[in-house]
């Protein structure tokens, strides 16, 4: 491990001690630290906030690819990361170096002093402070938990908000544990500007979002009514909105749900920035998603899987399992799942999406995560769905066991933490 990597881990550990709770949904500590930093959030000129249960990352990355193609510079704040905290901090289109992130966090730690703040609040404030140096860029902010009391909800104005797909997740953090409760948390504090709403799991959720946004004065754009896409022949997609229709080359990403996410990014790009068709067509071919139906084409783990293909996806809730299962059904190869999940997820619901459509399910513990469910407990929960469940002692062992198959697909799913471990091992 490099010196910088060790130093970064050390300062992250120190910052985690600044507040006893890992998550604490109130905003006073964030505003306190931002004030000490000179309120950098008020100096950023072109902010777009992305909220939702799923698809936030994909929408951010798609919009960034389109904007970059059109000549715009972007800053991007993401969470969580897969392999390094540096992934969360993108300024002027470049990921921060470990050395610069250490320096930034040391400065923020000094400014914070003995005041309390959660690690996520500190990271968010650090990001905003450094963003000041690139305040004329387009700044894309992926919201954290829910949005209402999340430390990214600190802007007085923005260019627009994008609502990804909304589903049931993180229920232990809210009182109203229904889809209505989650929609309320994600939409109630959205600013009055422009709101773009992604394709939802069903029409009922879209209608609930419309109702929740009734009093918001923003100009609103809904997937299905204000913009849409259909798959066309020869790997093209036809995108349509009030500006007209465009025949687009299908992006180099897997999963039909990603085409909806990309369409929402196109709607935002056209309405907020009047991006030319040519730049959209070129931009979407440059989209790259890490840990979202990502095919691993070379490396240590790929060498273990024999003649089979190796994919990973960090999806960990029912919305994502339904989307991934849809992709599995479209494959003309048999698919084997390797699954590890955190304790607080809907394990049964997640695995139920794959009932009768995968050839085998192997369960593993997520390495280095004390809050993950043990493979034995996991098996007890889902044994009614699938009798053919294999337990494996490690990521390597589970992938190596696929060698006995020929030209199948091995898909590692269930947690972003697990995907991070897979990418590190590879």
CSV table of C-alpha atoms in Angstrom, one decimal:
chain,number,residue,atom,x,y,z
A,1,UNK,CA,0.0,0.0,0.0
A,2,UNK,CA,1.4,3.4,-0.9
A,3,UNK,CA,2.4,6.0,1.7
A,4,UNK,CA,-0.4,8.3,0.5
A,5,UNK,CA,-3.0,5.6,0.7
A,6,UNK,CA,-2.1,4.8,4.3
A,7,UNK,CA,-2.1,8.5,5.2
A,8,UNK,CA,-5.5,9.0,3.6
A,9,UNK,CA,-6.9,6.0,5.6
A,10,UNK,CA,-5.4,7.5,8.8
A,11,UNK,CA,-7.1,10.9,8.3
A,12,UNK,CA,-10.4,9.3,7.4
A,13,UNK,CA,-10.3,7.2,10.6
A,14,UNK,CA,-9.6,10.4,12.6
A,15,UNK,CA,-12.5,12.2,11.0
A,16,UNK,CA,-14.8,9.3,11.7
A,17,UNK,CA,-14.3,10.1,15.4
A,18,UNK,CA,-15.6,13.6,15.1
A,19,UNK,CA,-19.2,12.5,15.7
A,20,UNK,CA,-20.4,9.3,17.5
A,21,UNK,CA,-23.1,8.6,14.8
A,22,UNK,CA,-22.1,7.5,11.3
A,23,UNK,CA,-25.4,9.0,10.0
A,24,UNK,CA,-27.2,11.8,11.7
A,25,UNK,CA,-29.9,13.4,9.6
A,26,UNK,CA,-29.8,17.0,10.7
A,27,UNK,CA,-28.1,20.0,8.9
A,28,UNK,CA,-26.9,22.2,11.7
A,29,UNK,CA,-23.4,20.7,11.8
A,30,UNK,CA,-23.0,21.1,8.0
A,31,UNK,CA,-24.1,24.7,8.0
A,32,UNK,CA,-21.8,25.4,11.0
A,33,UNK,CA,-18.7,24.0,9.1
A,34,UNK,CA,-19.7,25.7,5.9
A,35,UNK,CA,-19.9,29.1,7.7
A,36,UNK,CA,-16.4,28.5,9.1
A,37,UNK,CA,-15.2,27.8,5.5
A,38,UNK,CA,-16.8,31.1,4.2
A,39,UNK,CA,-20.0,29.5,2.8
A,40,UNK,CA,-18.4,28.1,-0.4
A,41,UNK,CA,-21.8,26.7,-1.5
A,42,UNK,CA,-23.1,30.2,-2.1
A,43,UNK,CA,-20.3,30.9,-4.6
A,44,UNK,CA,-21.0,28.0,-7.0
A,45,UNK,CA,-22.8,29.3,-10.0
A,46,UNK,CA,-24.1,26.2,-12.0
A,47,UNK,CA,-25.3,23.5,-9.6
A,48,UNK,CA,-27.4,20.4,-10.6
A,49,UNK,CA,-28.5,18.2,-7.8
A,50,UNK,CA,-29.3,14.5,-8.5
A,51,UNK,CA,-31.6,12.7,-5.9
A,52,UNK,CA,-33.2,9.2,-5.9
A,53,UNK,CA,-32.8,5.6,-4.7
A,54,UNK,CA,-31.2,4.3,-7.8
A,55,UNK,CA,-29.7,5.7,-11.0
A,56,UNK,CA,-28.1,8.8,-9.5
A,57,UNK,CA,-24.5,7.7,-10.4
A,58,UNK,CA,-25.5,6.7,-14.0
A,59,UNK,CA,-27.4,10.0,-14.5
A,60,UNK,CA,-24.4,12.1,-13.2
A,61,UNK,CA,-21.9,10.2,-15.4
A,62,UNK,CA,-24.1,10.4,-18.5
A,63,UNK,CA,-24.8,14.1,-18.2
A,64,UNK,CA,-21.1,14.8,-17.6
A,65,UNK,CA,-20.1,12.9,-20.7
A,66,UNK,CA,-22.6,14.9,-22.8
A,67,UNK,CA,-21.5,18.2,-21.2
A,68,UNK,CA,-17.8,17.5,-21.7
A,69,UNK,CA,-18.4,16.6,-25.4
A,70,UNK,CA,-20.1,20.0,-25.8
A,71,UNK,CA,-17.1,21.8,-24.3
A,72,UNK,CA,-18.3,22.3,-20.7
A,73,UNK,CA,-16.0,21.7,-17.7
A,74,UNK,CA,-17.6,19.8,-14.9
A,75,UNK,CA,-17.1,19.2,-11.2
A,76,UNK,CA,-18.7,16.0,-9.8
A,77,UNK,CA,-19.4,14.8,-6.2
A,78,UNK,CA,-20.3,11.1,-5.9
A,79,UNK,CA,-20.9,8.7,-3.1
A,80,UNK,CA,-20.1,6.1,-2.0
A,81,UNK,CA,-16.8,5.2,-3.7
A,82,UNK,CA,-15.9,1.7,-4.9
A,83,UNK,CA,-12.1,1.6,-4.4
A,84,UNK,CA,-10.8,5.0,-3.1
A,85,UNK,CA,-12.3,8.2,-1.5
A,86,UNK,CA,-10.7,10.1,-4.4
A,87,UNK,CA,-13.5,8.8,-6.7
A,88,UNK,CA,-15.9,11.1,-4.9
A,89,UNK,CA,-14.0,14.3,-5.7
A,90,UNK,CA,-13.9,15.3,-9.3
A,91,UNK,CA,-12.9,18.9,-10.1
A,92,UNK,CA,-12.5,20.3,-13.6
A,93,UNK,CA,-13.1,16.8,-15.0
A,94,UNK,CA,-10.2,15.2,-13.1
A,95,UNK,CA,-10.3,12.9,-10.0
A,96,UNK,CA,-8.4,14.4,-7.1
A,97,UNK,CA,-5.0,12.9,-6.3
A,98,UNK,CA,-4.6,11.1,-2.9
A,99,UNK,CA,-2.0,13.7,-1.9
A,100,UNK,CA,-4.3,16.7,-2.7
A,101,UNK,CA,-7.2,15.0,-0.9
A,102,UNK,CA,-5.1,14.5,2.2
A,103,UNK,CA,-4.1,18.2,2.2
A,104,UNK,CA,-7.7,19.3,1.7
A,105,UNK,CA,-9.0,17.1,4.5
A,106,UNK,CA,-6.2,18.3,6.9
A,107,UNK,CA,-7.2,21.9,6.2
A,108,UNK,CA,-10.9,21.1,6.8
A,109,UNK,CA,-10.0,19.2,10.1
A,110,UNK,CA,-8.2,22.3,11.4
A,111,UNK,CA,-11.1,24.5,10.5
A,112,UNK,CA,-13.6,22.2,12.1
A,113,UNK,CA,-11.6,22.1,15.4
A,114,UNK,CA,-13.5,20.4,18.2
A,115,UNK,CA,-16.9,20.8,16.6
A,116,UNK,CA,-18.9,17.6,15.8
A,117,UNK,CA,-19.6,16.5,12.2
A,118,UNK,CA,-20.1,13.1,10.5
A,119,UNK,CA,-17.6,11.9,8.0
A,120,UNK,CA,-20.0,12.4,5.1
A,121,UNK,CA,-20.7,16.0,6.3
A,122,UNK,CA,-16.9,16.7,6.4
A,123,UNK,CA,-16.4,15.2,3.0
A,124,UNK,CA,-19.2,17.2,1.5
A,125,UNK,CA,-18.0,20.5,3.0
A,126,UNK,CA,-14.4,19.7,1.8
A,127,UNK,CA,-15.7,19.1,-1.7
A,128,UNK,CA,-17.7,22.4,-1.7
A,129,UNK,CA,-14.7,24.3,-0.4
A,130,UNK,CA,-12.4,23.1,-3.2
A,131,UNK,CA,-15.2,23.6,-5.7
A,132,UNK,CA,-14.8,27.3,-5.1
A,133,UNK,CA,-11.7,27.2,-7.3
A,134,UNK,CA,-13.8,26.0,-10.2
A,135,UNK,CA,-17.0,27.8,-9.5
A,136,UNK,CA,-17.8,28.6,-13.1
A,137,UNK,CA,-17.9,24.9,-14.0
A,138,UNK,CA,-21.1,22.9,-14.1
A,139,UNK,CA,-21.2,21.2,-10.6
A,140,UNK,CA,-23.1,17.9,-10.5
A,141,UNK,CA,-24.0,16.8,-6.9
A,142,UNK,CA,-25.1,13.3,-6.1
A,143,UNK,CA,-27.3,13.6,-3.0
A,144,UNK,CA,-26.6,11.3,-0.1
A,145,UNK,CA,-29.3,9.8,2.1
A,146,UNK,CA,-32.8,10.9,1.0
A,147,UNK,CA,-31.9,14.6,0.5
A,148,UNK,CA,-34.1,16.6,2.9
A,149,UNK,CA,-31.6,16.4,5.8
A,150,UNK,CA,-28.6,15.4,3.8
A,151,UNK,CA,-25.6,17.6,3.8
A,152,UNK,CA,-25.8,18.2,0.1
A,153,UNK,CA,-29.1,20.0,0.6
A,154,UNK,CA,-27.5,23.4,1.4
A,155,UNK,CA,-27.9,25.4,-1.8
A,156,UNK,CA,-30.2,28.4,-2.1
A,157,UNK,CA,-30.4,28.2,-5.9
A,158,UNK,CA,-29.5,25.7,-8.6
A,159,UNK,CA,-29.9,25.2,-12.4
A,160,UNK,CA,-32.0,22.1,-11.8
A,161,UNK,CA,-32.7,18.9,-9.9
A,162,UNK,CA,-32.9,15.4,-11.4
A,163,UNK,CA,-34.9,12.7,-9.7
A,164,UNK,CA,-33.6,9.2,-10.4
A,165,UNK,CA,-35.7,6.1,-9.8
A,166,UNK,CA,-37.3,5.9,-6.3
A,167,UNK,CA,-37.8,2.7,-4.4
A,168,UNK,CA,-37.7,1.2,-0.9
A,169,UNK,CA,-34.3,1.4,0.7
A,170,UNK,CA,-32.6,2.7,3.9
A,171,UNK,CA,-36.0,2.4,5.7
A,172,UNK,CA,-34.5,2.3,9.2
A,173,UNK,CA,-33.6,6.0,8.9
A,174,UNK,CA,-37.2,7.3,8.4
A,175,UNK,CA,-40.4,7.2,10.3
A,176,UNK,CA,-42.8,6.8,7.3
A,177,UNK,CA,-41.4,3.5,5.9
A,178,UNK,CA,-43.5,3.6,2.7
A,179,UNK,CA,-42.7,4.7,-0.8
A,180,UNK,CA,-44.7,7.9,0.0
A,181,UNK,CA,-42.4,8.6,2.9
A,182,UNK,CA,-39.3,8.2,0.7
A,183,UNK,CA,-40.7,10.4,-2.0
A,184,UNK,CA,-41.4,13.1,0.5
A,185,UNK,CA,-37.8,13.0,1.9
A,186,UNK,CA,-36.4,13.2,-1.6
A,187,UNK,CA,-38.7,15.9,-3.0
A,188,UNK,CA,-39.9,18.2,-0.2
A,189,UNK,CA,-36.8,20.4,-0.2
A,190,UNK,CA,-36.0,20.5,-4.0
A,191,UNK,CA,-35.4,24.1,-5.1
A,192,UNK,CA,-37.6,26.1,-7.5
A,193,UNK,CA,-35.8,25.8,-10.8
A,194,UNK,CA,-36.1,22.9,-13.3
A,195,UNK,CA,-36.9,19.3,-12.3
A,196,UNK,CA,-36.3,16.2,-14.5
A,197,UNK,CA,-38.0,13.0,-13.4
A,198,UNK,CA,-36.5,9.7,-14.6
A,199,UNK,CA,-38.4,6.6,-15.5
A,200,UNK,CA,-39.9,4.9,-12.4
A,201,UNK,CA,-40.6,1.3,-11.6
A,202,UNK,CA,-44.3,1.9,-12.3
A,203,UNK,CA,-46.8,4.6,-13.2
A,204,UNK,CA,-48.1,4.7,-9.6
A,205,UNK,CA,-44.7,6.0,-8.3
A,206,UNK,CA,-44.5,8.6,-11.1
A,207,UNK,CA,-48.0,9.9,-10.1
A,208,UNK,CA,-47.0,10.0,-6.4
A,209,UNK,CA,-43.9,12.1,-7.4
A,210,UNK,CA,-46.1,14.4,-9.5
A,211,UNK,CA,-48.4,14.9,-6.5
A,212,UNK,CA,-45.4,15.5,-4.1
A,213,UNK,CA,-44.1,18.2,-6.5
A,214,UNK,CA,-47.4,20.0,-6.9
A,215,UNK,CA,-46.4,23.0,-4.8
A,216,UNK,CA,-42.9,23.2,-6.3
A,217,UNK,CA,-42.8,26.1,-8.8
A,218,UNK,CA,-40.1,24.5,-11.0
A,219,UNK,CA,-40.6,23.7,-14.6
A,220,UNK,CA,-41.1,20.0,-14.6
A,221,UNK,CA,-40.1,17.3,-17.2
A,222,UNK,CA,-41.3,13.8,-16.8
A,223,UNK,CA,-40.1,10.6,-18.5
A,224,UNK,CA,-42.9,9.2,-20.6
A,225,UNK,CA,-44.8,12.5,-21.1
A,226,UNK,CA,-42.1,15.2,-21.7
A,227,UNK,CA,-39.3,13.0,-23.0
A,228,UNK,CA,-39.0,9.4,-24.0
A,229,UNK,CA,-36.9,6.8,-25.8
A,230,UNK,CA,-37.6,3.6,-27.7
A,231,UNK,CA,-35.1,0.9,-28.8
A,232,UNK,CA,-34.7,1.0,-32.6
A,233,UNK,CA,-33.2,-1.5,-35.0
A,234,UNK,CA,-29.5,-2.1,-35.4
A,235,UNK,CA,-28.5,-1.1,-31.8
A,236,UNK,CA,-29.9,2.4,-32.1
A,237,UNK,CA,-32.3,4.2,-29.8
A,238,UNK,CA,-34.9,6.9,-30.8
A,239,UNK,CA,-35.0,9.7,-28.3
A,240,UNK,CA,-37.9,12.2,-28.3
A,241,UNK,CA,-38.8,15.5,-26.5
A,242,UNK,CA,-40.3,18.9,-27.4
A,243,UNK,CA,-37.1,19.8,-29.4
A,244,UNK,CA,-37.8,16.9,-31.7
A,245,UNK,CA,-36.5,13.3,-32.1
A,246,UNK,CA,-33.0,12.0,-32.5
A,247,UNK,CA,-31.7,8.6,-33.6
A,248,UNK,CA,-28.9,7.8,-31.3
A,249,UNK,CA,-26.2,5.1,-31.3
A,250,UNK,CA,-26.9,2.8,-28.4
A,251,UNK,CA,-24.3,3.6,-25.7
A,252,UNK,CA,-21.6,1.1,-24.8
A,253,UNK,CA,-23.3,0.2,-21.5
A,254,UNK,CA,-25.4,-2.8,-20.4
A,255,UNK,CA,-29.0,-2.9,-19.2
A,256,UNK,CA,-32.1,-1.2,-20.6
A,257,UNK,CA,-32.6,0.7,-17.4
A,258,UNK,CA,-29.4,2.6,-18.3
A,259,UNK,CA,-31.1,3.8,-21.5
A,260,UNK,CA,-33.8,5.5,-19.4
A,261,UNK,CA,-31.1,7.1,-17.2
A,262,UNK,CA,-29.3,8.4,-20.2
A,263,UNK,CA,-32.5,9.7,-21.7
A,264,UNK,CA,-33.1,11.7,-18.5
A,265,UNK,CA,-29.6,13.2,-18.8
A,266,UNK,CA,-30.3,14.1,-22.4
A,267,UNK,CA,-33.5,15.9,-21.4
A,268,UNK,CA,-31.5,17.9,-18.8
A,269,UNK,CA,-28.7,18.7,-21.3
A,270,UNK,CA,-31.2,19.9,-24.0
A,271,UNK,CA,-33.4,21.9,-21.8
A,272,UNK,CA,-30.7,23.5,-19.6
A,273,UNK,CA,-27.9,23.9,-22.0
A,274,UNK,CA,-29.4,23.6,-25.5
A,275,UNK,CA,-26.7,21.0,-26.3
A,276,UNK,CA,-26.4,20.2,-30.1
A,277,UNK,CA,-27.6,16.8,-31.4
A,278,UNK,CA,-24.1,16.0,-32.7
A,279,UNK,CA,-22.6,16.5,-29.2
A,280,UNK,CA,-25.3,14.3,-27.6
A,281,UNK,CA,-24.7,11.5,-30.2
A,282,UNK,CA,-20.9,11.6,-29.6
A,283,UNK,CA,-21.2,12.2,-25.8
A,284,UNK,CA,-23.2,9.1,-25.1
A,285,UNK,CA,-20.7,6.8,-26.8
A,286,UNK,CA,-18.1,8.0,-24.2
A,287,UNK,CA,-20.1,7.1,-21.1
A,288,UNK,CA,-18.3,4.7,-18.7
A,289,UNK,CA,-20.0,3.2,-15.6
A,290,UNK,CA,-17.9,1.7,-12.8
A,291,UNK,CA,-19.5,-1.2,-11.0
A,292,UNK,CA,-22.8,-1.0,-12.8
A,293,UNK,CA,-23.2,-4.1,-15.0
A,294,UNK,CA,-19.5,-3.6,-15.7
A,295,UNK,CA,-17.8,-6.4,-17.6
A,296,UNK,CA,-14.4,-7.2,-16.3
A,297,UNK,CA,-12.4,-8.1,-19.4
A,298,UNK,CA,-8.9,-8.6,-18.0
A,299,UNK,CA,-7.1,-9.0,-14.6
A,300,UNK,CA,-6.6,-11.4,-11.8
A,301,UNK,CA,-10.2,-12.5,-11.3
A,302,UNK,CA,-10.9,-12.6,-15.0
A,303,UNK,CA,-8.1,-15.1,-15.3
A,304,UNK,CA,-9.8,-17.3,-12.7
A,305,UNK,CA,-13.2,-17.6,-14.5
A,306,UNK,CA,-12.1,-19.7,-17.4
A,307,UNK,CA,-14.1,-19.3,-20.7
A,308,UNK,CA,-16.9,-17.5,-18.9
A,309,UNK,CA,-17.6,-13.8,-18.9
A,310,UNK,CA,-17.3,-11.8,-15.6
A,311,UNK,CA,-19.6,-8.9,-14.6
A,312,UNK,CA,-20.2,-7.0,-11.4
A,313,UNK,CA,-23.0,-4.7,-10.3
A,314,UNK,CA,-23.3,-2.9,-6.9
A,315,UNK,CA,-27.1,-3.0,-7.0
A,316,UNK,CA,-28.4,-3.8,-3.4
A,317,UNK,CA,-32.2,-3.0,-3.4
A,318,UNK,CA,-35.3,-4.4,-5.1
A,319,UNK,CA,-35.3,-1.6,-7.8
A,320,UNK,CA,-31.8,-2.6,-8.9
A,321,UNK,CA,-32.5,-6.4,-8.7
A,322,UNK,CA,-35.5,-6.0,-11.0
A,323,UNK,CA,-33.4,-4.0,-13.5
A,324,UNK,CA,-30.5,-6.5,-13.3
A,325,UNK,CA,-32.9,-9.5,-13.6
A,326,UNK,CA,-34.4,-7.9,-16.8
A,327,UNK,CA,-30.9,-7.8,-18.3
A,328,UNK,CA,-30.2,-11.4,-17.2
A,329,UNK,CA,-33.4,-12.5,-19.1
A,330,UNK,CA,-32.1,-10.9,-22.3
A,331,UNK,CA,-28.8,-12.9,-22.3
A,332,UNK,CA,-28.4,-15.9,-24.5
A,333,UNK,CA,-25.9,-17.3,-22.0
A,334,UNK,CA,-26.6,-19.0,-18.6
A,335,UNK,CA,-26.0,-16.6,-15.7
A,336,UNK,CA,-24.5,-17.6,-12.3
A,337,UNK,CA,-24.9,-15.2,-9.4
A,338,UNK,CA,-22.3,-14.5,-6.7
A,339,UNK,CA,-24.1,-12.5,-3.9
A,340,UNK,CA,-23.0,-10.7,-0.7
A,341,UNK,CA,-25.2,-8.1,1.0
A,342,UNK,CA,-25.2,-5.8,4.0
A,343,UNK,CA,-27.4,-6.8,7.0
A,344,UNK,CA,-30.0,-4.0,6.6
A,345,UNK,CA,-31.2,-4.9,3.1
A,346,UNK,CA,-34.2,-6.8,1.8
A,347,UNK,CA,-32.3,-10.1,1.1
A,348,UNK,CA,-35.3,-12.2,0.3
A,349,UNK,CA,-36.8,-9.5,-2.0
A,350,UNK,CA,-33.5,-9.0,-3.8
A,351,UNK,CA,-32.9,-12.6,-4.6
A,352,UNK,CA,-36.6,-13.3,-5.4
A,353,UNK,CA,-36.1,-11.1,-8.6
A,354,UNK,CA,-33.8,-13.8,-9.9
A,355,UNK,CA,-36.0,-16.8,-9.2
A,356,UNK,CA,-35.9,-19.4,-12.1
A,357,UNK,CA,-33.8,-17.2,-14.3
A,358,UNK,CA,-30.2,-17.9,-13.0
A,359,UNK,CA,-28.4,-21.2,-13.2
A,360,UNK,CA,-26.8,-21.0,-9.7
A,361,UNK,CA,-26.5,-18.7,-6.6
A,362,UNK,CA,-23.3,-18.6,-4.6
A,363,UNK,CA,-23.4,-16.7,-1.3
A,364,UNK,CA,-20.3,-15.1,0.2
A,365,UNK,CA,-19.5,-12.8,3.1
A,366,UNK,CA,-18.4,-9.3,2.1
A,367,UNK,CA,-14.7,-8.9,3.2
A,368,UNK,CA,-13.9,-6.1,5.6
A,369,UNK,CA,-17.5,-5.2,6.4
A,370,UNK,CA,-18.7,-6.0,9.9
A,371,UNK,CA,-22.3,-5.0,9.0
A,372,UNK,CA,-22.6,-7.5,6.2
A,373,UNK,CA,-24.9,-10.6,6.5
A,374,UNK,CA,-23.1,-13.9,7.0
A,375,UNK,CA,-23.6,-16.4,4.1
A,376,UNK,CA,-25.1,-18.9,6.5
A,377,UNK,CA,-27.8,-16.4,7.8
A,378,UNK,CA,-28.4,-15.3,4.2
A,379,UNK,CA,-28.9,-18.9,3.0
A,380,UNK,CA,-31.5,-19.5,5.8
A,381,UNK,CA,-33.4,-16.5,4.6
A,382,UNK,CA,-33.6,-17.4,1.0
A,383,UNK,CA,-33.6,-21.2,0.9
A,384,UNK,CA,-37.3,-21.3,0.0
A,385,UNK,CA,-36.6,-19.4,-3.3
A,386,UNK,CA,-33.7,-21.5,-4.4
A,387,UNK,CA,-32.7,-25.0,-3.2
A,388,UNK,CA,-29.5,-24.9,-5.2
A,389,UNK,CA,-27.5,-22.5,-3.0
A,390,UNK,CA,-23.7,-22.7,-2.7
A,391,UNK,CA,-21.7,-21.2,0.1
A,392,UNK,CA,-18.2,-20.0,-0.7
A,393,UNK,CA,-15.4,-18.8,1.5
A,394,UNK,CA,-14.1,-15.9,-0.6
A,395,UNK,CA,-14.6,-13.9,-3.7
A,396,UNK,CA,-11.7,-15.7,-5.4
A,397,UNK,CA,-13.0,-19.1,-4.5
A,398,UNK,CA,-16.5,-18.3,-5.7
A,399,UNK,CA,-15.3,-17.0,-9.1
A,400,UNK,CA,-12.8,-19.8,-9.6
A,401,UNK,CA,-15.6,-22.4,-9.0
A,402,UNK,CA,-17.2,-21.1,-12.3
A,403,UNK,CA,-14.4,-22.6,-14.3
A,404,UNK,CA,-16.3,-25.8,-14.6
A,405,UNK,CA,-18.9,-24.1,-16.8
A,406,UNK,CA,-18.3,-23.1,-20.5
A,407,UNK,CA,-19.2,-19.7,-22.0
A,408,UNK,CA,-21.6,-18.7,-19.2
A,409,UNK,CA,-21.8,-15.4,-17.3
A,410,UNK,CA,-20.7,-15.0,-13.7
A,411,UNK,CA,-22.3,-11.9,-12.1
A,412,UNK,CA,-21.2,-10.6,-8.7
A,413,UNK,CA,-24.0,-8.5,-7.1
A,414,UNK,CA,-25.6,-7.3,-3.9
A,415,UNK,CA,-23.4,-4.5,-2.6
A,416,UNK,CA,-21.2,-1.6,-3.7
A,417,UNK,CA,-18.8,-2.6,-1.0
A,418,UNK,CA,-18.6,-6.1,-2.5
A,419,UNK,CA,-18.0,-4.6,-6.0
A,420,UNK,CA,-15.2,-2.4,-4.6
A,421,UNK,CA,-13.5,-5.5,-3.1
A,422,UNK,CA,-13.9,-7.3,-6.5
A,423,UNK,CA,-12.3,-4.4,-8.4
A,424,UNK,CA,-9.4,-4.2,-5.9
A,425,UNK,CA,-8.7,-7.9,-6.1
A,426,UNK,CA,-8.8,-7.8,-9.9
